[in-house]
PDB file of C-alpha atoms and ligand atoms in Angstrom:
ATOM      1  CA  MET A  20     -49.560 -10.677-101.782  1.00 62.00           C
ATOM      2  CA  TYR A  21     -49.331  -7.909 -99.172  1.00 72.00           C
ATOM      3  CA  VAL A  22     -50.835  -4.674-100.435  1.00 78.00           C
ATOM      4  CA  HIS A  23     -49.653  -1.423 -98.897  1.00 89.00           C
ATOM      5  CA  LYS A  24     -52.211   1.200 -97.941  1.00 92.00           C
ATOM      6  CA  TYR A  25     -51.008   3.613-100.644  1.00 93.00           C
ATOM      7  CA  LEU A  26     -52.124   1.120-103.292  1.00 91.00           C
ATOM      8  CA  LEU A  27     -55.644   0.806-101.909  1.00 92.00           C
ATOM      9  CA  ASP A  28     -56.782   4.423-102.090  1.00 94.00           C
ATOM     10  CA  THR A  29     -54.999   7.059-104.176  1.00 96.00           C
ATOM     11  CA  TYR A  30     -57.123   9.824-102.641  1.00 97.00           C
ATOM     12  CA  LEU A  31     -56.499   9.060 -98.935  1.00 97.00           C
ATOM     13  CA  PRO A  32     -54.530  12.014 -97.451  1.00 97.00           C
ATOM     14  CA  GLU A  33     -54.178  10.896 -93.829  1.00 98.00           C
ATOM     15  CA  PHE A  34     -53.675   7.593 -92.033  1.00 97.00           C
ATOM     16  CA  PRO A  35     -53.094   6.655 -88.373  1.00 97.00           C
ATOM     17  CA  THR A  36     -50.472   3.985 -87.904  1.00 97.00           C
ATOM     18  CA  GLN A  37     -47.721   2.877 -85.520  1.00 97.00           C
ATOM     19  CA  ILE A  38     -43.927   3.202 -85.571  1.00 97.00           C
ATOM     20  CA  THR A  39     -42.177  -0.156 -85.898  1.00 97.00           C
ATOM     21  CA  LYS A  40     -38.545   0.870 -86.342  1.00 97.00           C
ATOM     22  CA  VAL A  41     -36.289   3.953 -86.268  1.00 97.00           C
ATOM     23  CA  VAL A  42     -32.876   3.907 -87.938  1.00 97.00           C
ATOM     24  CA  LYS A  43     -30.321   6.723 -87.622  1.00 95.00           C
ATOM     25  CA  MET A  44     -28.635   7.746 -90.876  1.00 91.00           C
ATOM     26  CA  ASP A  45     -26.167  10.637 -90.496  1.00 87.00           C
ATOM     27  CA  GLU A  46     -28.311  13.727 -90.010  1.00 92.00           C
ATOM     28  CA  SER A  47     -31.565  11.924 -90.804  1.00 96.00           C
ATOM     29  CA  LEU A  48     -33.815   9.279 -89.357  1.00 97.00           C
ATOM     30  CA  ALA A  49     -35.561   6.566 -91.324  1.00 97.00           C
ATOM     31  CA  ILE A  50     -38.942   5.963 -89.710  1.00 98.00           C
ATOM     32  CA  PHE A  51     -40.746   2.685 -90.467  1.00 98.00           C
ATOM     33  CA  CYS A  52     -44.440   2.181 -89.743  1.00 97.00           C
ATOM     34  CA  SER A  53     -46.828  -0.772 -89.632  1.00 96.00           C
ATOM     35  CA  ASP A  54     -48.245   0.432 -92.963  1.00 96.00           C
ATOM     36  CA  THR A  55     -47.998   3.545 -95.098  1.00 97.00           C
ATOM     37  CA  ILE A  56     -49.862   5.860 -97.451  1.00 97.00           C
ATOM     38  CA  PHE A  57     -46.517   7.276 -98.704  1.00 97.00           C
ATOM     39  CA  TYR A  58     -45.660   6.050-102.194  1.00 96.00           C
ATOM     40  CA  PRO A  59     -41.941   5.201-102.246  1.00 95.00           C
ATOM     41  CA  GLN A  60     -40.093   6.394-105.330  1.00 85.00           C
ATOM     42  CA  GLY A  61     -39.961   3.886-108.180  1.00 81.00           C
ATOM     43  CA  GLY A  62     -41.376   2.782-111.505  1.00 77.00           C
ATOM     44  CA  GLY A  63     -40.906   6.235-113.019  1.00 82.00           C
ATOM     45  CA  GLN A  64     -43.131   7.833-110.387  1.00 86.00           C
ATOM     46  CA  PRO A  65     -41.744  10.291-107.789  1.00 91.00           C
ATOM     47  CA  CYS A  66     -42.217   9.578-104.073  1.00 95.00           C
ATOM     48  CA  ASP A  67     -44.801  11.187-101.837  1.00 96.00           C
ATOM     49  CA  LEU A  68     -43.804  13.916 -99.401  1.00 97.00           C
ATOM     50  CA  GLY A  69     -45.689  14.995 -96.309  1.00 98.00           C
ATOM     51  CA  ILE A  70     -45.520  14.890 -92.531  1.00 98.00           C
ATOM     52  CA  LEU A  71     -45.550  12.468 -89.619  1.00 98.00           C
ATOM     53  CA  VAL A  72     -47.244  13.616 -86.408  1.00 98.00           C
ATOM     54  CA  ILE A  73     -45.685  11.892 -83.389  1.00 97.00           C
ATOM     55  CA  ASP A  74     -46.426  12.917 -79.770  1.00 96.00           C
ATOM     56  CA  GLY A  75     -48.146  16.015 -81.139  1.00 96.00           C
ATOM     57  CA  ASN A  76     -44.995  17.132 -82.981  1.00 97.00           C
ATOM     58  CA  THR A  77     -44.790  17.484 -86.759  1.00 97.00           C
ATOM     59  CA  HIS A  78     -41.873  16.006 -88.709  1.00 98.00           C
ATOM     60  CA  GLN A  79     -41.408  16.753 -92.416  1.00 98.00           C
ATOM     61  CA  VAL A  80     -40.897  13.690 -94.608  1.00 98.00           C
ATOM     62  CA  TYR A  81     -38.432  14.877 -97.252  1.00 97.00           C
ATOM     63  CA  HIS A  82     -38.145  11.529 -99.049  1.00 96.00           C
ATOM     64  CA  SER A  83     -39.686   8.051 -98.949  1.00 96.00           C
ATOM     65  CA  GLU A  84     -38.178   4.939-100.459  1.00 95.00           C
ATOM     66  CA  THR A  85     -38.226   1.158-100.392  1.00 93.00           C
ATOM     67  CA  THR A  86     -35.397  -0.438 -98.423  1.00 94.00           C
ATOM     68  CA  GLU A  87     -34.619  -3.988 -97.307  1.00 93.00           C
ATOM     69  CA  MET A  88     -36.303  -3.144 -94.001  1.00 94.00           C
ATOM     70  CA  GLY A  89     -39.482  -1.839 -95.589  1.00 94.00           C
ATOM     71  CA  ILE A  90     -40.646   1.605 -96.671  1.00 96.00           C
ATOM     72  CA  ALA A  91     -38.535   4.320 -95.056  1.00 97.00           C
ATOM     73  CA  HIS A  92     -39.898   7.804 -94.285  1.00 98.00           C
ATOM     74  CA  LEU A  93     -36.886  10.096 -94.053  1.00 97.00           C
ATOM     75  CA  VAL A  94     -37.050  12.987 -91.585  1.00 98.00           C
ATOM     76  CA  LYS A  95     -34.492  15.353 -90.075  1.00 97.00           C
ATOM     77  CA  LEU A  96     -32.648  13.914 -87.078  1.00 96.00           C
ATOM     78  CA  ASP A  97     -34.566  14.519 -83.846  1.00 95.00           C
ATOM     79  CA  PRO A  98     -33.138  12.636 -80.803  1.00 93.00           C
ATOM     80  CA  SER A  99     -36.597  12.361 -79.204  1.00 94.00           C
ATOM     81  CA  LEU A 100     -37.658  10.071 -82.055  1.00 96.00           C
ATOM     82  CA  LEU A 101     -34.998   7.468 -81.281  1.00 95.00           C
ATOM     83  CA  THR A 102     -37.217   6.024 -78.540  1.00 95.00           C
ATOM     84  CA  SER A 103     -40.501   6.260 -80.450  1.00 96.00           C
ATOM     85  CA  VAL A 104     -40.855   2.622 -81.566  1.00 97.00           C
ATOM     86  CA  GLY A 105     -44.364   1.424 -80.728  1.00 97.00           C
ATOM     87  CA  LYS A 106     -45.826   4.932 -80.589  1.00 98.00           C
ATOM     88  CA  PRO A 107     -48.812   5.996 -82.663  1.00 98.00           C
ATOM     89  CA  CYS A 108     -48.035   8.114 -85.710  1.00 97.00           C
ATOM     90  CA  ILE A 109     -50.329  10.039 -88.015  1.00 98.00           C
ATOM     91  CA  GLN A 110     -49.172  10.092 -91.633  1.00 98.00           C
ATOM     92  CA  ARG A 111     -50.300  12.965 -93.843  1.00 98.00           C
ATOM     93  CA  ILE A 112     -49.206  13.219 -97.471  1.00 98.00           C
ATOM     94  CA  ASP A 113     -49.091  16.293 -99.699  1.00 96.00           C
ATOM     95  CA  ILE A 114     -52.263  15.271-101.522  1.00 96.00           C
ATOM     96  CA  GLU A 115     -51.844  17.836-104.303  1.00 93.00           C
ATOM     97  CA  ARG A 116     -48.422  16.418-105.169  1.00 94.00           C
ATOM     98  CA  ARG A 117     -49.815  12.864-104.946  1.00 95.00           C
ATOM     99  CA  LEU A 118     -52.629  13.665-107.393  1.00 95.00           C
ATOM    100  CA  THR A 119     -50.218  15.402-109.771  1.00 94.00           C
ATOM    101  CA  ASN A 120     -48.040  12.274-109.730  1.00 93.00           C
ATOM    102  CA  ALA A 121     -50.980   9.868-110.056  1.00 95.00           C
ATOM    103  CA  LYS A 122     -52.423  11.813-113.009  1.00 96.00           C
ATOM    104  CA  LEU A 123     -49.123  12.012-114.897  1.00 95.00           C
ATOM    105  CA  HIS A 124     -48.438   8.348-114.184  1.00 94.00           C
ATOM    106  CA  THR A 125     -51.923   7.169-115.219  1.00 96.00           C
ATOM    107  CA  ALA A 126     -51.630   9.305-118.349  1.00 96.00           C
ATOM    108  CA  GLY A 127     -48.575   7.212-119.252  1.00 95.00           C
ATOM    109  CA  HIS A 128     -50.717   4.068-119.064  1.00 95.00           C
ATOM    110  CA  LEU A 129     -53.463   5.570-121.210  1.00 97.00           C
ATOM    111  CA  LEU A 130     -50.972   6.700-123.861  1.00 97.00           C
ATOM    112  CA  SER A 131     -49.281   3.276-123.913  1.00 95.00           C
ATOM    113  CA  ASN A 132     -52.679   1.659-124.397  1.00 95.00           C
ATOM    114  CA  ILE A 133     -53.759   4.074-127.139  1.00 95.00           C
ATOM    115  CA  ILE A 134     -50.494   3.725-129.051  1.00 93.00           C
ATOM    116  CA  GLU A 135     -50.419  -0.080-128.963  1.00 91.00           C
ATOM    117  CA  MET A 136     -54.045  -0.039-130.114  1.00 92.00           C
ATOM    118  CA  LEU A 137     -53.067   2.136-133.097  1.00 91.00           C
ATOM    119  CA  ASP A 138     -49.991   0.027-133.885  1.00 89.00           C
ATOM    120  CA  SER A 139     -49.912  -3.479-132.406  1.00 85.00           C
ATOM    121  CA  ASN A 140     -46.202  -3.834-133.218  1.00 87.00           C
ATOM    122  CA  LEU A 141     -45.363  -1.355-130.492  1.00 89.00           C
ATOM    123  CA  VAL A 142     -44.918  -2.722-126.966  1.00 86.00           C
ATOM    124  CA  PRO A 143     -44.800  -0.439-123.877  1.00 87.00           C
ATOM    125  CA  SER A 144     -41.382  -0.675-122.203  1.00 87.00           C
ATOM    126  CA  LYS A 145     -40.910   2.183-119.755  1.00 87.00           C
ATOM    127  CA  GLY A 146     -42.127   5.530-118.513  1.00 90.00           C
ATOM    128  CA  HIS A 147     -40.961   8.626-116.704  1.00 90.00           C
ATOM    129  CA  HIS A 148     -43.796  10.551-115.080  1.00 88.00           C
ATOM    130  CA  TYR A 149     -42.260  13.722-113.683  1.00 87.00           C
ATOM    131  CA  PRO A 150     -43.779  17.193-114.140  1.00 85.00           C
ATOM    132  CA  ASP A 151     -42.371  19.006-117.212  1.00 80.00           C
ATOM    133  CA  ALA A 152     -40.512  15.882-118.363  1.00 86.00           C
ATOM    134  CA  SER A 153     -43.094  13.132-118.790  1.00 94.00           C
ATOM    135  CA  TYR A 154     -42.606  10.524-121.478  1.00 95.00           C
ATOM    136  CA  ILE A 155     -43.199   6.891-122.287  1.00 95.00           C
ATOM    137  CA  GLU A 156     -41.146   4.579-124.460  1.00 94.00           C
ATOM    138  CA  LEU A 157     -42.314   1.713-126.627  1.00 92.00           C
ATOM    139  CA  ILE A 158     -40.302  -0.908-128.470  1.00 90.00           C
ATOM    140  CA  GLU A 159     -41.068  -1.830-132.072  1.00 87.00           C
ATOM    141  CA  ASN A 160     -41.205  -5.574-132.731  1.00 80.00           C
ATOM    142  CA  GLU A 161     -40.867  -5.188-136.470  1.00 76.00           C
ATOM    143  CA  LYS A 162     -40.671  -2.278-138.855  1.00 70.00           C
ATOM    144  CA  THR A 163     -44.132  -1.166-139.926  1.00 68.00           C
ATOM    145  CA  ASN A 164     -45.689   1.704-141.735  1.00 64.00           C
ATOM    146  CA  ASP A 165     -45.542   4.718-139.504  1.00 72.00           C
ATOM    147  CA  VAL A 166     -49.179   5.394-138.692  1.00 75.00           C
ATOM    148  CA  LEU A 167     -48.617   7.444-135.576  1.00 86.00           C
ATOM    149  CA  SER A 168     -48.816  11.188-135.371  1.00 92.00           C
ATOM    150  CA  VAL A 169     -49.304  13.642-132.523  1.00 95.00           C
ATOM    151  CA  GLU A 170     -52.685  14.590-134.022  1.00 96.00           C
ATOM    152  CA  ILE A 171     -53.999  11.031-134.280  1.00 95.00           C
ATOM    153  CA  ILE A 172     -53.055  10.248-130.671  1.00 96.00           C
ATOM    154  CA  ASN A 173     -54.468  13.537-129.368  1.00 97.00           C
ATOM    155  CA  ASP A 174     -57.775  12.859-131.159  1.00 97.00           C
ATOM    156  CA  LYS A 175     -57.999   9.527-129.395  1.00 97.00           C
ATOM    157  CA  ILE A 176     -57.153  11.139-126.045  1.00 97.00           C
ATOM    158  CA  ASP A 177     -59.915  13.683-126.598  1.00 97.00           C
ATOM    159  CA  GLU A 178     -62.416  10.877-127.187  1.00 97.00           C
ATOM    160  CA  ILE A 179     -61.447   8.884-124.068  1.00 97.00           C
ATOM    161  CA  VAL A 180     -60.841  11.800-121.693  1.00 97.00           C
ATOM    162  CA  ASN A 181     -63.438  14.386-122.731  1.00 96.00           C
ATOM    163  CA  LYS A 182     -66.245  12.465-124.435  1.00 96.00           C
ATOM    164  CA  SER A 183     -66.444   8.930-123.130  1.00 96.00           C
ATOM    165  CA  SER A 184     -64.637   8.479-119.806  1.00 97.00           C
ATOM    166  CA  ARG A 185     -63.407   5.022-118.812  1.00 97.00           C
ATOM    167  CA  TYR A 186     -62.839   3.531-115.360  1.00 98.00           C
ATOM    168  CA  ILE A 187     -59.379   2.500-114.195  1.00 97.00           C
ATOM    169  CA  GLN A 188     -59.063  -0.455-111.840  1.00 95.00           C
ATOM    170  CA  SER A 189     -56.457  -2.786-110.426  1.00 93.00           C
ATOM    171  CA  LEU A 190     -56.678  -6.570-110.509  1.00 91.00           C
ATOM    172  CA  THR A 191     -54.482  -9.332-109.181  1.00 89.00           C
ATOM    173  CA  LEU A 192     -53.237 -12.049-111.516  1.00 88.00           C
ATOM    174  CA  ASN A 193     -50.837 -14.879-110.917  1.00 86.00           C
ATOM    175  CA  LEU A 194     -47.400 -14.359-112.447  1.00 84.00           C
ATOM    176  CA  ASN A 195     -47.977 -16.860-115.274  1.00 85.00           C
ATOM    177  CA  GLU A 196     -51.091 -15.026-116.413  1.00 86.00           C
ATOM    178  CA  ALA A 197     -49.285 -11.677-116.229  1.00 83.00           C
ATOM    179  CA  GLN A 198     -46.377 -13.086-118.256  1.00 83.00           C
ATOM    180  CA  SER A 199     -48.675 -14.350-120.982  1.00 85.00           C
ATOM    181  CA  ILE A 200     -50.344 -10.930-121.308  1.00 85.00           C
ATOM    182  CA  ARG A 201     -47.179  -8.838-120.922  1.00 82.00           C
ATOM    183  CA  PRO A 202     -44.036 -10.917-121.598  1.00 77.00           C
ATOM    184  CA  LEU A 203     -41.683  -7.913-121.692  1.00 72.00           C
ATOM    185  CA  LEU A 204     -42.920  -5.892-118.720  1.00 68.00           C
ATOM    186  CA  SER A 205     -43.438  -8.983-116.535  1.00 63.00           C
ATOM    187  CA  GLN A 206     -39.666  -9.493-116.526  1.00 66.00           C
ATOM    188  CA  LEU A 207     -39.139  -6.055-115.009  1.00 65.00           C
ATOM    189  CA  ILE A 208     -41.402  -6.414-111.979  1.00 64.00           C
ATOM    190  CA  PRO A 209     -40.786  -8.311-108.699  1.00 64.00           C
ATOM    191  CA  GLN A 210     -41.164 -12.032-109.473  1.00 65.00           C
ATOM    192  CA  GLN A 211     -43.793 -12.757-106.829  1.00 70.00           C
ATOM    193  CA  THR A 212     -46.486 -15.397-107.255  1.00 78.00           C
ATOM    194  CA  GLN A 213     -49.109 -12.715-107.732  1.00 82.00           C
ATOM    195  CA  CYS A 214     -48.939  -9.591-109.780  1.00 86.00           C
ATOM    196  CA  ARG A 215     -50.877  -6.326-109.585  1.00 87.00           C
ATOM    197  CA  MET A 216     -52.187  -5.196-112.931  1.00 90.00           C
ATOM    198  CA  ILE A 217     -53.805  -1.911-113.909  1.00 93.00           C
ATOM    199  CA  VAL A 218     -56.570  -1.931-116.463  1.00 96.00           C
ATOM    200  CA  ILE A 219     -58.261   0.958-118.194  1.00 97.00           C
ATOM    201  CA  ASP A 220     -61.660  -0.300-119.387  1.00 97.00           C
ATOM    202  CA  GLY A 221     -61.404  -1.735-122.888  1.00 96.00           C
ATOM    203  CA  PHE A 222     -57.590  -1.918-122.930  1.00 95.00           C
ATOM    204  CA  LYS A 223     -54.992  -4.578-122.207  1.00 92.00           C
ATOM    205  CA  PRO A 224     -53.809  -4.642-118.537  1.00 92.00           C
ATOM    206  CA  LEU A 225     -50.307  -3.475-117.581  1.00 90.00           C
ATOM    207  CA  PRO A 226     -48.371  -4.693-114.521  1.00 88.00           C
ATOM    208  CA  CYS A 227     -47.788  -1.781-112.129  1.00 88.00           C
ATOM    209  CA  GLY A 228     -47.184  -0.915-108.467  1.00 88.00           C
ATOM    210  CA  GLY A 229     -47.869   2.815-108.761  1.00 91.00           C
ATOM    211  CA  THR A 230     -50.784   5.040-107.765  1.00 94.00           C
ATOM    212  CA  HIS A 231     -53.583   5.734-110.240  1.00 96.00           C
ATOM    213  CA  ILE A 232     -56.621   7.933-110.557  1.00 97.00           C
ATOM    214  CA  GLY A 233     -60.081   6.356-110.859  1.00 97.00           C
ATOM    215  CA  LYS A 234     -61.288   7.446-114.290  1.00 98.00           C
ATOM    216  CA  THR A 235     -59.914   8.939-117.489  1.00 98.00           C
ATOM    217  CA  SER A 236     -62.059  12.106-117.254  1.00 97.00           C
ATOM    218  CA  GLU A 237     -59.644  13.246-114.501  1.00 97.00           C
ATOM    219  CA  LEU A 238     -56.972  13.623-117.200  1.00 97.00           C
ATOM    220  CA  LYS A 239     -58.472  16.728-118.808  1.00 96.00           C
ATOM    221  CA  GLY A 240     -55.739  18.736-120.531  1.00 95.00           C
ATOM    222  CA  LEU A 241     -53.653  15.669-121.429  1.00 96.00           C
ATOM    223  CA  LYS A 242     -51.871  15.966-124.759  1.00 96.00           C
ATOM    224  CA  VAL A 243     -48.930  14.488-126.592  1.00 97.00           C
ATOM    225  CA  THR A 244     -46.330  17.095-127.510  1.00 96.00           C
ATOM    226  CA  ARG A 245     -43.740  15.080-129.463  1.00 95.00           C
ATOM    227  CA  ILE A 246     -43.038  11.687-130.953  1.00 94.00           C
ATOM    228  CA  LYS A 247     -39.434  10.732-131.593  1.00 93.00           C
ATOM    229  CA  ARG A 248     -38.127   7.557-133.195  1.00 88.00           C
ATOM    230  CA  LYS A 249     -34.692   6.123-132.518  1.00 87.00           C
ATOM    231  CA  LYS A 250     -33.815   2.727-133.983  1.00 84.00           C
ATOM    232  CA  ASP A 251     -36.431   0.304-132.639  1.00 87.00           C
ATOM    233  CA  ARG A 252     -37.722   2.669-129.962  1.00 91.00           C
ATOM    234  CA  ILE A 253     -40.334   5.356-129.963  1.00 92.00           C
ATOM    235  CA  LYS A 254     -40.418   8.030-127.298  1.00 95.00           C
ATOM    236  CA  VAL A 255     -43.627   9.958-126.685  1.00 96.00           C
ATOM    237  CA  ASN A 256     -43.549  13.169-124.632  1.00 96.00           C
ATOM    238  CA  TYR A 257     -46.723  14.428-123.034  1.00 96.00           C
ATOM    239  CA  LEU A 258     -48.124  16.917-120.542  1.00 94.00           C
ATOM    240  CA  ILE A 259     -51.353  17.750-118.760  1.00 95.00           C
ATOM    241  CA  ASP A 260     -52.297  21.438-118.925  1.00 91.00           C
ATOM    242  CA  GLY A 261     -52.249  22.892-115.419  1.00 83.00           C
ATOM    243  CA  VAL A 262     -50.657  19.780-113.905  1.00 82.00           C
ATOM    244  CA  ASN A 263     -47.072  20.358-114.840  1.00 68.00           C
ATOM    245  CA  LYS A 264     -45.445  21.353-111.636  1.00 71.00           C
ATOM    246  CA  TRP A 265     -45.571  20.629-107.950  1.00 66.00           C
ATOM    247  CA  ASN A 266     -46.581  23.487-105.698  1.00 55.00           C
ATOM    248  CA  LEU A 267     -43.741  23.095-103.252  1.00 45.00           C
TER     249      LEU A 267
HETATM  250 ZN1   ZN B 329     -49.152   2.410-113.029  1.00 80.77          ZN
END
């Protein structure tokens, strides 16, 4: 399984690489590089923004996304870039935005883990980790007594974030192993032979291709604000004090 640079180090702000392809798209250019520290939008996590430095000139990356050709860094059309294939390129991401995204995203994992620990009939199904609108959703296998409350979850967060921090790591499993641990979520990820899983110490791993922080103590200020039930689904809104907007 090929692992992009952005998955190897969440905290890496700058990376020297090489341009492999340039594609013109109306008033923009899609720049492709031999590797990238830019997280492309997906999985409920926003993309990274930043700059590319090519021939000493700075180009703003206003969007990054996965395409059939690889991960595209979109910049404003500049004719001089059309002949830049093979040139060195320094990538620099907006690290503050990256860490905001990684914290909100990792918080979604921690909440999923806490909630399924409190009620094993609830299975994590999806998440949306944008500032001011972060939530996760879980599906209920069978109707149970409603043991969840904002207070109970926030008490558990307090224990794991403020009192007894846990490490967060990635591990690689083969698809069969991932499917046996997470039958529902394993259907939603690329069906490759190997699968990247994220594990918070003491909890069940979740398949994920996003960026994560290294330990739960970095989530200070995390709290659940609302729990809403609808049929067999439960939606949990949350925020992290002081980490609820991008400084654009
Ligand atoms: Zn993740």
